[in-house]
């Protein structure tokens, strides 16, 4: 699958930055007064200074800080793309909003009312300032505050996605291990074929299949999955059971295939072959040799795949008429309510970038070559 | 290549693809009824006169499915071909020219990939007018970021080989190096990627149509048919599942063929395992 080949834990990156490491703090600029200080005290100070420098210059910290800085930069660029890029596209909001038969006067009025007559840069800065303070402005369609709506819906979406993540992660890792353990035998082939099929199924197909079987034919759960404020936790859990399971199906297959690949990657390295040739039994090889090295790529894969949830949740919410962010965004797109679309797009992109950053940082932290400066 | 060496799964995949393509090309001749022709009651059950029943307006579901194959497959194919041309051209240019061109193209690509495809498409389609060619263009541009990534990785590997160096010393231009030296050697991995991208395009188009932002009614397309018939689910009418299953089967068939292609190329390289 596409995102497997991402790098981010490349140890070579740090080489030029850490080349001048480990020199004690420069003594050249020391004042005569400092030289008076007792030798013991000075030594202690040096040690502390060296430790501070050491932490600052450790390639690990540098890499992580770099990666975080990159994410902030990326978020900024995305906001620019979502606001200005959309601005540059052809199509007049006011015209589409009112329809083809609108008089020029009405179009001009609505442009003024929405503030579209002001220059784009001013509007962008104002919008960005608001976003940084958690204010996304008002919806064009309803005129109400977007932040209020999002505050209510974001929790719903996070709960749904969190449920899916909680179920799918252990399942994916477990199945991935089973597939590797029985590699090229029947369980592996079965898991492989099923996950290939699951990847190919569109989210809405799985969703409606579940609804037809579980809600309509068997009557186990209710449809649509409405949740409201002050709903008891148990009832809420029951409501998100079906959409949650659909999401699990969507993410599980991707995650499992990549977990399998990550474990196989470790298993096909030379030291595992050595362990096999030494005559160690399979359990010892996996527990003592493979697992410590496989944990990092697996965690990385999991974090990366949680990003699929961002896209999956949009469709699943529409299928199950679930009041979350995805439903909000799709509704806004159909009526061309741009402030809402931009706000939702920004939030989804931010979550996606955050998850990718976490995946990369885990990849960096778990690389033992970067933990100690050379 | 011997025919016997092709696994059964690949044969199944190819048969499914051939059937879908046949339906797509000859839709007007094999469909029993017209695309928009109302022939009976709404949501008539399967079997009998109408093999798959009728849809939410009383149109024959089988006929719509066959016409839908035409729309879905050709739009997805057009988007994939376009995204490939764009992605391959830009990525090979980046890999051959290097320097600032490479930096700008690659960083912009990273930026595009930082936003999930569906979210990006939703934002863009909210602004643009609903036309078919705009839809194809949006799908192609968004998808070409993935092609760019793979294409650049493949091309960078090839661009440092001796025969490319020889061509450079001979004084060939960038265009020659891209199309005559690198492209022929990059075709195999790109072919497998083409299949994957096509399957993805079918799913993506269907998702957009399902959300009401793709192909507009009354034109039949599989994702839109799911949307049309989704209200029947509550009454136990499985009409929405039929086009959904068609999408799934098509995507599975493509994946089966691609899997075989990938295995073939990786076994050529003599890699140990498939990790």
Coordinates of C-alpha atoms in Angstrom, one line a residue:
Chain A
X1 CA 0.0 0.0 0.0
X2 CA 1.1 3.5 -0.6
X3 CA 2.2 4.9 2.7
X4 CA 4.6 2.0 3.7
X5 CA 7.6 3.6 2.1
X6 CA 7.7 6.7 4.2
X7 CA 11.0 7.5 5.7
X8 CA 11.5 9.7 8.7
X9 CA 13.9 7.6 10.7
X10 CA 16.8 7.9 8.4
X11 CA 19.9 8.1 10.6
X12 CA 22.0 9.7 7.9
X13 CA 20.0 12.9 8.1
X14 CA 21.6 13.9 11.4
X15 CA 25.2 13.4 10.4
X16 CA 26.1 16.9 9.4
X17 CA 24.2 18.4 12.2
X18 CA 25.9 16.4 15.0
X19 CA 29.4 16.4 13.5
X20 CA 30.6 19.0 15.9
X21 CA 29.1 17.4 19.0
X22 CA 30.7 16.7 22.4
X23 CA 33.1 19.6 22.6
X24 CA 32.9 21.0 26.1
X25 CA 31.3 24.4 26.2
X26 CA 33.7 26.9 24.7
X27 CA 36.3 28.3 27.1
X28 CA 37.6 31.0 24.9
X29 CA 35.0 33.6 25.9
X30 CA 35.4 33.1 29.6
X31 CA 35.7 36.2 31.7
X32 CA 38.5 36.7 34.3
X33 CA 35.8 36.8 37.0
X34 CA 34.6 33.4 36.1
X35 CA 38.1 32.0 36.3
X36 CA 38.2 33.0 40.0
X37 CA 35.4 30.5 40.8
X38 CA 36.6 27.4 42.6
X39 CA 37.7 24.5 40.5
X40 CA 35.2 22.1 42.0
X41 CA 32.3 24.4 41.4
X42 CA 33.4 25.1 37.9
X43 CA 33.6 21.4 37.2
X44 CA 30.1 21.0 38.4
X45 CA 28.9 23.8 36.3
X46 CA 30.6 22.4 33.3
X47 CA 29.0 19.1 33.8
X48 CA 25.6 20.6 34.1
X49 CA 26.2 22.8 31.0
X50 CA 27.5 19.8 29.1
X51 CA 24.4 17.8 30.0
X52 CA 22.2 20.6 28.8
X53 CA 24.1 20.9 25.5
X54 CA 24.1 17.2 25.3
X55 CA 20.3 17.1 25.5
X56 CA 19.9 19.9 23.0
X57 CA 22.3 18.4 20.6
X58 CA 21.2 14.9 20.9
X59 CA 20.2 13.8 17.4
X60 CA 16.9 12.4 18.8
X61 CA 15.7 15.7 20.2
X62 CA 16.8 17.6 17.1
X63 CA 15.0 15.2 14.8
X64 CA 11.8 15.3 16.8
X65 CA 11.9 19.1 17.0
X66 CA 12.5 19.2 13.3
X67 CA 9.6 16.9 12.6
X68 CA 7.3 18.9 14.8
X69 CA 8.4 22.1 13.2
X70 CA 7.7 20.6 9.8
X71 CA 4.2 19.7 10.9
X72 CA 3.5 23.3 12.0
X73 CA 4.8 24.5 8.7
X74 CA 2.6 22.0 6.9
X75 CA -0.5 23.0 8.8
X76 CA 0.1 26.6 7.9
X77 CA 0.6 25.7 4.2
X78 CA -2.5 23.6 4.3
X79 CA -4.5 26.5 5.7
X80 CA -3.2 28.6 2.9
X81 CA -4.1 25.9 0.3
X82 CA -7.6 25.5 1.8
X83 CA -8.4 29.2 1.9
X84 CA -6.4 30.8 -0.9
X85 CA -6.4 27.8 -3.2
X86 CA -10.1 27.6 -3.0
X87 CA -10.3 31.3 -3.6
X88 CA -8.3 31.0 -6.8
X89 CA -10.6 28.4 -8.3
X90 CA -13.3 29.7 -10.7
X91 CA -16.8 29.9 -9.5
X92 CA -18.5 32.8 -7.7
X93 CA -20.0 31.8 -4.4
X94 CA -22.7 34.5 -4.4
X95 CA -23.8 33.6 -7.9
X96 CA -24.1 29.9 -7.2
X97 CA -25.6 30.7 -3.8
X98 CA -28.5 32.6 -5.4
X99 CA -28.8 30.7 -8.6
X100 CA -28.5 31.8 -12.3
X101 CA -31.6 34.0 -12.2
X102 CA -30.4 36.4 -9.5
X103 CA -30.2 40.0 -10.3
X104 CA -26.7 41.6 -10.2
X105 CA -27.9 43.8 -7.4
X106 CA -28.8 40.8 -5.2
X107 CA -25.5 39.2 -6.0
X108 CA -23.6 42.4 -5.0
X109 CA -25.7 42.6 -1.8
X110 CA -24.9 39.1 -0.7
X111 CA -21.2 39.6 -1.5
X112 CA -21.2 42.6 0.7
X113 CA -23.1 40.8 3.4
X114 CA -20.7 37.9 3.5
X115 CA -17.7 40.2 3.3
X116 CA -16.6 38.8 -0.1
X117 CA -16.0 42.2 -1.6
X118 CA -12.9 42.7 0.6
X119 CA -9.5 41.6 -0.6
X120 CA -8.6 37.9 -0.1
X121 CA -5.5 38.5 2.0
X122 CA -7.4 40.5 4.6
X123 CA -10.0 37.8 4.8
X124 CA -7.4 35.1 5.1
X125 CA -5.5 36.8 7.9
X126 CA -8.7 37.4 9.8
X127 CA -9.8 33.8 9.3
X128 CA -6.4 32.4 10.4
X129 CA -6.5 34.7 13.5
X130 CA -9.9 33.4 14.3
X131 CA -8.9 29.7 13.7
X132 CA -5.9 30.1 16.0
X133 CA -8.3 31.2 18.8
X134 CA -10.8 28.4 18.0
X135 CA -13.3 30.7 16.1
X136 CA -14.2 29.5 12.7
X137 CA -16.7 32.2 11.9
X138 CA -20.4 31.8 11.0
X139 CA -22.1 29.4 8.6
X140 CA -23.5 31.0 5.5
X141 CA -26.4 28.7 5.4
X142 CA -27.7 29.0 8.9
X143 CA -25.7 32.1 10.1
X144 CA -24.9 30.3 13.4
X145 CA -21.4 29.9 14.9
X146 CA -19.5 27.0 13.4
X147 CA -17.3 26.5 16.4
X148 CA -20.4 25.6 18.5
X149 CA -21.6 23.0 16.0
X150 CA -18.1 21.5 15.8
X151 CA -17.7 21.4 19.5
X152 CA -20.8 19.2 19.7
X153 CA -20.0 17.0 16.7
X154 CA -16.2 16.6 17.2
X155 CA -16.8 14.6 20.4
X156 CA -19.2 12.2 18.6
X157 CA -16.8 11.6 15.7
X158 CA -13.9 11.1 18.1
X159 CA -15.9 8.6 20.1
X160 CA -16.7 6.7 16.9
X161 CA -13.2 6.7 15.7
X162 CA -11.8 5.9 19.1
X163 CA -14.1 2.9 19.4
X164 CA -13.0 1.7 16.0
X165 CA -9.3 2.2 16.9
X166 CA -9.7 0.3 20.2
X167 CA -11.2 -2.7 18.5
X168 CA -9.1 -2.8 15.3
X169 CA -5.6 -2.3 16.7
X170 CA -5.3 -5.5 18.9
X171 CA -7.2 -7.4 16.2
X172 CA -4.9 -6.3 13.4
X173 CA -1.7 -6.9 15.3
X174 CA -3.0 -10.4 16.4
X175 CA -4.1 -11.4 12.9
X176 CA -0.8 -10.1 11.5
X177 CA 1.2 -12.2 13.8
X178 CA -0.9 -15.3 13.1
X179 CA -0.4 -14.7 9.3
X180 CA 3.3 -14.5 9.8
X181 CA 3.4 -17.5 12.1
X182 CA 1.6 -19.6 9.5
X183 CA 3.2 -17.9 6.6
X184 CA 2.2 -19.3 3.2
X185 CA 0.0 -21.9 4.9
X186 CA -3.8 -22.0 5.0
X187 CA -4.4 -19.5 7.8
X188 CA -2.1 -17.0 6.1
X189 CA -3.7 -17.4 2.7
X190 CA -7.2 -17.2 4.2
X191 CA -6.4 -14.0 6.1
X192 CA -4.7 -12.6 3.0
X193 CA -7.6 -13.3 0.7
X194 CA -10.1 -11.9 3.2
X195 CA -8.2 -8.7 3.8
X196 CA -7.7 -8.3 0.0
X197 CA -11.5 -8.5 -0.3
X198 CA -12.0 -6.1 2.6
X199 CA -9.8 -3.5 1.1
X200 CA -11.8 -3.7 -2.1
X201 CA -15.2 -3.2 -0.4
X202 CA -16.4 0.4 -0.4
X203 CA -17.3 1.7 3.1
X204 CA -20.9 2.3 2.2
X205 CA -21.4 -1.3 0.9
X206 CA -20.2 -2.8 4.3
X207 CA -22.3 -0.2 6.1
X208 CA -25.6 -1.0 4.3
X209 CA -24.9 -4.8 4.4
X210 CA -24.5 -4.5 8.2
X211 CA -27.7 -2.4 8.4
X212 CA -29.7 -4.9 6.3
X213 CA -28.5 -7.9 8.2
X214 CA -28.2 -6.7 11.8
X215 CA -30.7 -3.9 12.0
X216 CA -33.5 -4.8 9.5
X217 CA -33.4 -8.6 9.3
X218 CA -32.3 -9.5 12.8
X219 CA -33.4 -6.4 14.7
X220 CA -30.4 -6.5 17.0
X221 CA -29.6 -2.8 16.8
X222 CA -31.5 0.3 15.8
X223 CA -31.0 2.4 12.7
X224 CA -30.3 5.3 12.1
X225 CA -27.6 5.7 14.8
X226 CA -28.8 8.9 16.5
X227 CA -27.1 10.2 19.5
X228 CA -28.1 13.2 21.5
X229 CA -26.8 15.3 24.4
X230 CA -27.2 13.6 27.8
X231 CA -27.6 10.2 26.3
X232 CA -26.5 7.5 28.8
X233 CA -23.2 5.9 27.9
X234 CA -24.5 2.4 27.4
X235 CA -27.1 3.5 24.9
X236 CA -24.5 5.6 23.1
X237 CA -22.3 2.7 22.9
X238 CA -25.1 0.6 21.4
X239 CA -25.8 3.4 18.8
X240 CA -22.2 3.5 17.6
X241 CA -21.8 -0.3 17.6
X242 CA -22.7 -0.8 13.9
X243 CA -20.9 2.3 12.5
X244 CA -18.0 1.4 14.7
X245 CA -17.8 -2.1 13.3
X246 CA -18.0 -0.8 9.8
X247 CA -15.0 1.4 10.4
X248 CA -13.2 -1.5 12.0
X249 CA -13.7 -3.4 8.8
X250 CA -12.3 -0.5 6.7
X251 CA -9.2 0.0 8.8
X252 CA -8.5 -3.5 9.9
X253 CA -7.6 -4.9 6.5
X254 CA -5.1 -2.1 5.7
X255 CA -3.6 -2.2 9.2
X256 CA -3.3 -6.0 9.2
X257 CA -1.6 -6.2 5.8
X258 CA 0.9 -3.6 6.8
X259 CA 1.5 -5.2 10.2
X260 CA 2.2 -8.5 8.4
X261 CA 4.6 -6.8 6.1
X262 CA 6.4 -5.1 9.0
X263 CA 6.8 -8.4 10.9
X264 CA 7.9 -10.2 7.8
X265 CA 10.5 -7.5 7.1
X266 CA 12.0 -8.2 10.5
X267 CA 11.7 -12.0 10.1
X268 CA 13.6 -12.0 6.8
X269 CA 16.6 -10.1 8.2
X270 CA 20.0 -11.9 8.6
X271 CA 20.0 -12.2 12.4
X272 CA 16.8 -14.1 12.4
X273 CA 18.2 -16.5 9.9
X274 CA 21.2 -16.9 12.2
X275 CA 18.9 -17.6 15.1
X276 CA 17.1 -20.2 13.0
X277 CA 20.4 -21.8 12.0
X278 CA 21.5 -21.9 15.6
X279 CA 18.5 -24.1 16.2
X280 CA 16.4 -21.9 18.4
X281 CA 12.8 -22.7 18.6
X282 CA 10.2 -20.5 16.9
X283 CA 8.9 -19.0 20.1
X284 CA 12.3 -17.9 21.4
X285 CA 13.1 -16.4 18.1
X286 CA 10.0 -14.3 18.0
X287 CA 10.1 -13.3 21.7
X288 CA 13.7 -12.6 22.1
X289 CA 15.0 -11.6 18.7
X290 CA 12.1 -10.4 16.5
X291 CA 9.7 -8.7 18.9
X292 CA 12.0 -6.0 20.2
X293 CA 12.8 -4.9 16.7
X294 CA 9.3 -5.4 15.4
X295 CA 7.5 -3.3 18.0
X296 CA 8.6 0.0 16.5
X297 CA 7.5 -0.6 12.9
X298 CA 4.2 -2.1 14.1
X299 CA 3.4 1.0 16.3
X300 CA 4.4 3.1 13.3
X301 CA 2.1 1.2 11.0
X302 CA -0.8 1.4 13.5
X303 CA -0.5 5.2 13.8
X304 CA -0.2 5.6 10.1
X305 CA -3.3 3.5 9.5
X306 CA -5.4 5.4 12.0
X307 CA -5.2 8.1 9.3
X308 CA -7.5 6.0 7.2
X309 CA -10.1 6.6 9.9
X310 CA -10.2 10.2 8.9
X311 CA -11.5 9.4 5.4
X312 CA -13.6 6.3 6.5
X313 CA -15.4 8.2 9.1
X314 CA -16.9 10.7 6.6
X315 CA -18.6 8.0 4.6
X316 CA -19.7 5.9 7.5
X317 CA -21.3 8.9 9.2
X318 CA -23.3 9.6 6.1
X319 CA -24.4 6.0 5.8
X320 CA -25.5 5.8 9.4
X321 CA -26.9 9.3 9.6
X322 CA -24.6 9.9 12.6
X323 CA -24.3 13.5 13.8
X324 CA -20.5 13.9 13.5
X325 CA -18.0 16.0 11.6
X326 CA -18.2 14.0 8.4
X327 CA -21.9 14.4 8.0
X328 CA -21.6 18.1 8.8
X329 CA -18.9 18.6 6.1
X330 CA -20.8 16.6 3.4
X331 CA -24.0 18.6 4.1
X332 CA -22.0 21.8 3.9
X333 CA -20.5 20.8 0.5
X334 CA -23.9 20.1 -1.0
X335 CA -25.1 23.6 -0.2
X336 CA -21.7 25.2 -0.8
X337 CA -21.4 26.6 2.6
X338 CA -17.8 27.5 2.3
X339 CA -16.9 28.6 5.9
X340 CA -18.1 25.3 7.2
X341 CA -16.3 23.3 4.5
X342 CA -13.1 25.1 5.2
X343 CA -13.4 24.6 8.9
X344 CA -14.1 20.9 8.6
X345 CA -11.4 20.5 5.9
X346 CA -8.9 22.2 8.2
X347 CA -9.8 20.0 11.2
X348 CA -9.6 16.8 9.2
X349 CA -6.3 17.8 7.7
X350 CA -4.9 18.7 11.1
X351 CA -5.9 15.4 12.6
X352 CA -4.3 13.6 9.6
X353 CA -1.1 15.6 9.8
X354 CA -1.0 15.0 13.6
X355 CA -1.4 11.3 13.2
X356 CA 1.3 11.2 10.5
X357 CA 3.6 13.2 12.8
X358 CA 3.0 10.8 15.7
X359 CA 3.8 7.9 13.4
X360 CA 7.0 9.5 12.3
X361 CA 8.1 10.5 15.8
X362 CA 7.5 6.9 17.0
X363 CA 9.6 5.7 14.1
X364 CA 12.4 8.1 15.2
X365 CA 12.2 7.4 18.9
X366 CA 12.2 3.7 18.4
X367 CA 15.3 3.7 16.2
X368 CA 18.1 2.8 18.7
X369 CA 20.7 4.2 16.4
X370 CA 19.3 7.7 17.0
X371 CA 19.0 7.3 20.8
X372 CA 22.7 7.9 21.5
X373 CA 24.8 10.6 19.9
X374 CA 27.9 9.3 18.2
Chain B
X1 CA 5.4 -16.8 -20.7
X2 CA 3.4 -20.0 -20.2
X3 CA -0.3 -19.9 -19.7
X4 CA -0.1 -22.7 -17.2
X5 CA 2.0 -20.6 -14.8
X6 CA -0.8 -18.1 -14.3
X7 CA -2.6 -18.8 -11.0
X8 CA -6.3 -19.4 -10.8
X9 CA -6.9 -16.2 -8.9
X10 CA -5.4 -14.1 -11.7
X11 CA -7.7 -15.9 -14.2
X12 CA -10.7 -15.1 -12.1
X13 CA -9.6 -11.5 -11.9
X14 CA -9.1 -11.3 -15.7
X15 CA -12.4 -12.9 -16.4
X16 CA -14.2 -10.5 -14.1
X17 CA -12.5 -7.5 -15.8
X18 CA -13.3 -8.8 -19.2
X19 CA -17.0 -9.2 -18.3
X20 CA -17.1 -5.7 -16.8
X21 CA -15.4 -4.2 -19.9
X22 CA -17.7 -6.1 -22.2
X23 CA -20.7 -4.6 -20.4
X24 CA -19.2 -1.2 -20.5
X25 CA -18.5 -1.2 -24.2
X26 CA -21.7 -2.9 -25.4
X27 CA -24.1 -1.5 -22.8
X28 CA -26.8 -0.3 -25.3
X29 CA -27.0 -3.7 -27.0
X30 CA -27.0 -6.0 -24.0
X31 CA -29.1 -4.0 -21.6
X32 CA -32.7 -5.4 -21.7
X33 CA -34.3 -2.0 -21.0
X34 CA -33.3 1.7 -21.4
X35 CA -31.2 3.6 -18.9
X36 CA -33.9 5.9 -17.9
X37 CA -36.9 3.9 -18.9
X38 CA -39.5 3.3 -16.1
X39 CA -40.7 -0.2 -16.6
X40 CA -42.6 -1.2 -13.5
X41 CA -43.4 -0.6 -9.8
X42 CA -40.8 0.7 -7.4
X43 CA -38.5 -1.8 -5.7
X44 CA -40.0 -4.9 -7.3
X45 CA -38.3 -8.1 -6.0
X46 CA -35.5 -10.0 -7.8
X47 CA -36.3 -12.7 -10.3
X48 CA -39.2 -12.9 -12.7
X49 CA -39.4 -10.4 -15.5
X50 CA -36.7 -8.2 -14.0
X51 CA -33.7 -10.2 -13.1
X52 CA -32.4 -8.0 -10.4
X53 CA -35.7 -6.2 -9.6
X54 CA -36.4 -2.5 -10.1
X55 CA -35.1 0.6 -8.4
X56 CA -36.5 3.5 -6.5
X57 CA -38.2 4.9 -9.6
X58 CA -39.3 1.6 -11.1
X59 CA -36.4 1.4 -13.6
X60 CA -34.8 -2.0 -14.4
X61 CA -31.9 -2.5 -12.0
X62 CA -30.0 -4.8 -14.3
X63 CA -30.1 -2.4 -17.2
X64 CA -29.0 0.5 -14.9
X65 CA -26.2 -1.7 -13.6
X66 CA -24.9 -2.4 -17.2
X67 CA -25.2 1.3 -18.2
X68 CA -23.6 2.2 -14.8
X69 CA -20.6 0.0 -15.7
X70 CA -20.1 2.1 -18.8
X71 CA -20.1 5.4 -16.8
X72 CA -18.2 4.2 -13.8
X73 CA -15.5 2.3 -15.7
X74 CA -14.9 4.9 -18.4
X75 CA -14.8 7.9 -16.0
X76 CA -12.5 6.0 -13.6
X77 CA -10.3 4.9 -16.5
X78 CA -10.1 8.5 -17.9
X79 CA -9.1 9.8 -14.5
X80 CA -6.5 7.1 -14.1
X81 CA -4.9 7.6 -17.5
X82 CA -4.8 11.3 -16.9
X83 CA -3.4 11.1 -13.4
X84 CA -0.8 8.7 -14.7
X85 CA 0.3 10.9 -17.6
X86 CA 0.5 13.8 -15.3
X87 CA 2.2 12.0 -12.4
X88 CA 4.7 10.1 -14.6
X89 CA 5.7 13.1 -16.6
X90 CA 6.2 15.4 -13.6
X91 CA 8.0 12.7 -11.5
X92 CA 10.4 11.7 -14.3
X93 CA 11.1 15.4 -15.0
X94 CA 11.8 15.9 -11.4
X95 CA 14.1 12.9 -11.3
X96 CA 16.0 13.8 -14.5
X97 CA 16.4 17.5 -14.1
X98 CA 17.0 17.5 -10.3
X99 CA 17.9 20.8 -8.6
X100 CA 15.2 23.4 -8.0
X101 CA 12.6 21.8 -10.3
X102 CA 12.8 18.6 -8.2
X103 CA 12.6 20.5 -4.9
X104 CA 9.6 22.5 -5.9
X105 CA 7.7 19.6 -7.4
X106 CA 8.5 17.3 -4.5
X107 CA 7.7 19.7 -1.8
X108 CA 4.4 20.7 -3.4
X109 CA 3.6 17.1 -3.8
X110 CA 4.2 16.6 -0.1
X111 CA 1.9 19.4 0.7
X112 CA -0.9 17.9 -1.5
X113 CA -0.5 14.6 0.2
X114 CA -0.7 16.1 3.6
X115 CA -4.5 16.5 3.1
X116 CA -6.6 13.3 2.8
X117 CA -7.7 12.8 -0.7
X118 CA -11.4 12.7 0.1
X119 CA -11.3 15.8 2.3
X120 CA -9.4 17.7 -0.4
X121 CA -11.9 16.6 -3.1
X122 CA -14.8 17.7 -0.9
X123 CA -13.3 21.1 -0.4
X124 CA -12.5 21.6 -4.1
X125 CA -15.8 20.2 -5.4
X126 CA -17.7 22.6 -3.0
X127 CA -16.4 25.5 -5.1
X128 CA -16.3 24.1 -8.7
X129 CA -19.3 23.8 -10.8
X130 CA -20.6 20.2 -11.2
X131 CA -19.4 19.1 -14.6
X132 CA -18.1 15.7 -15.7
X133 CA -14.8 16.9 -17.0
X134 CA -14.1 18.9 -13.9
X135 CA -14.8 15.8 -11.8
X136 CA -12.3 13.7 -13.9
X137 CA -9.8 16.5 -13.6
X138 CA -10.1 16.8 -9.9
X139 CA -9.8 13.0 -9.4
X140 CA -6.8 12.9 -11.8
X141 CA -4.9 15.7 -10.1
X142 CA -5.4 14.4 -6.6
X143 CA -4.4 10.9 -7.6
X144 CA -1.4 12.0 -9.5
X145 CA 0.3 12.8 -6.2
X146 CA 0.5 9.1 -5.4
X147 CA 1.8 8.3 -8.9
X148 CA 4.4 11.1 -8.6
X149 CA 5.7 9.6 -5.4
X150 CA 6.2 6.1 -6.9
X151 CA 7.3 7.4 -10.2
X152 CA 10.0 9.6 -8.7
X153 CA 11.4 6.8 -6.6
X154 CA 11.6 4.4 -9.6
X155 CA 13.0 7.1 -11.9
X156 CA 15.7 8.2 -9.5
X157 CA 17.0 4.6 -9.3
X158 CA 17.1 4.3 -13.1
X159 CA 18.5 7.8 -13.7
X160 CA 21.9 6.9 -12.2
X161 CA 22.4 3.8 -14.4
X162 CA 25.2 3.6 -16.9
X163 CA 23.0 3.6 -20.0
X164 CA 21.3 6.9 -18.9
X165 CA 24.7 8.3 -18.2
X166 CA 25.8 7.3 -21.7
X167 CA 22.8 9.0 -23.2
X168 CA 23.5 12.2 -21.3
X169 CA 27.1 12.2 -22.6
X170 CA 25.8 11.6 -26.1
X171 CA 24.1 14.9 -25.6
X172 CA 20.5 13.7 -25.6
X173 CA 17.9 16.1 -24.2
X174 CA 15.7 15.6 -21.2
X175 CA 12.8 14.5 -23.3
X176 CA 14.8 11.7 -24.9
X177 CA 16.1 10.5 -21.5
X178 CA 12.6 10.6 -20.0
X179 CA 10.8 8.8 -22.8
X180 CA 13.4 6.6 -24.4
X181 CA 15.7 5.7 -21.6
X182 CA 13.7 5.7 -18.3
X183 CA 10.1 5.1 -19.3
X184 CA 10.7 1.7 -21.0
X185 CA 12.6 0.5 -17.9
X186 CA 10.0 1.7 -15.4
X187 CA 7.0 0.2 -17.1
X188 CA 6.6 -3.0 -15.1
X189 CA 6.3 -1.4 -11.6
X190 CA 4.1 1.3 -13.1
X191 CA 1.8 -1.2 -14.7
X192 CA 1.0 -2.8 -11.4
X193 CA 0.5 0.7 -9.9
X194 CA -1.8 1.5 -12.8
X195 CA -4.1 -1.4 -11.8
X196 CA -4.1 -0.3 -8.1
X197 CA -4.8 3.3 -9.0
X198 CA -7.7 2.2 -11.3
X199 CA -9.3 0.2 -8.5
X200 CA -8.8 3.1 -6.2
X201 CA -10.4 5.5 -8.8
X202 CA -13.5 3.2 -9.1
X203 CA -13.9 3.3 -5.3
X204 CA -13.2 7.0 -5.1
X205 CA -15.7 7.9 -7.9
X206 CA -18.3 5.7 -6.3
X207 CA -17.7 7.3 -2.9
X208 CA -18.1 10.8 -4.4
X209 CA -21.2 9.8 -6.3
X210 CA -22.6 8.2 -3.2
X211 CA -22.1 11.4 -1.3
X212 CA -23.9 13.2 -4.1
X213 CA -20.9 15.0 -5.5
X214 CA -19.8 12.8 -8.3
X215 CA -21.8 11.9 -11.4
X216 CA -25.2 13.6 -11.4
X217 CA -28.5 11.8 -11.9
X218 CA -30.3 10.6 -14.0
X219 CA -27.0 9.2 -15.5
X220 CA -26.5 5.7 -14.1
X221 CA -23.4 5.1 -12.1
X222 CA -22.7 2.5 -9.4
X223 CA -22.1 4.9 -6.5
X224 CA -25.1 7.0 -7.4
X225 CA -27.3 3.9 -7.7
X226 CA -26.4 3.0 -4.1
X227 CA -27.4 6.6 -3.1
X228 CA -30.7 6.3 -5.0
X229 CA -31.7 3.1 -3.4
X230 CA -30.4 3.5 0.1
X231 CA -33.8 4.3 1.5
X232 CA -35.0 0.9 0.6
X233 CA -32.6 -0.8 3.0
X234 CA -34.9 0.1 6.0
X235 CA -37.7 -1.8 4.3
X236 CA -35.5 -4.7 3.7
X237 CA -35.0 -4.0 -0.1
X238 CA -31.5 -5.0 -1.0
X239 CA -31.5 -2.9 -4.2
X240 CA -28.7 -0.7 -2.9
X241 CA -26.4 -3.6 -2.3
X242 CA -26.4 -4.8 -5.9
X243 CA -24.4 -1.8 -7.3
X244 CA -22.3 -1.9 -4.1
X245 CA -21.4 -5.5 -4.8
X246 CA -20.6 -4.7 -8.4
X247 CA -18.1 -2.1 -7.2
X248 CA -16.6 -4.5 -4.8
X249 CA -16.3 -7.3 -7.3
X250 CA -14.6 -5.1 -9.9
X251 CA -12.1 -3.8 -7.3
X252 CA -11.4 -7.3 -6.1
X253 CA -10.8 -8.5 -9.7
X254 CA -8.3 -5.7 -10.3
X255 CA -6.5 -6.5 -7.1
X256 CA -6.2 -10.2 -8.0
X257 CA -4.6 -9.4 -11.3
X258 CA -2.3 -6.8 -9.7
X259 CA -1.3 -9.2 -7.0
X260 CA -0.2 -11.7 -9.6
X261 CA 1.7 -9.0 -11.5
X262 CA 3.5 -7.9 -8.4
X263 CA 4.4 -11.4 -7.4
X264 CA 5.7 -12.1 -10.8
X265 CA 8.0 -9.1 -10.8
X266 CA 9.2 -9.6 -7.2
X267 CA 10.0 -13.3 -7.9
X268 CA 12.0 -12.1 -11.0
X269 CA 14.2 -10.1 -8.7
X270 CA 14.8 -13.1 -6.5
X271 CA 13.7 -11.4 -3.3
X272 CA 13.6 -13.4 -0.1
X273 CA 10.0 -13.5 1.1
X274 CA 7.5 -10.7 0.3
X275 CA 8.2 -8.4 3.2

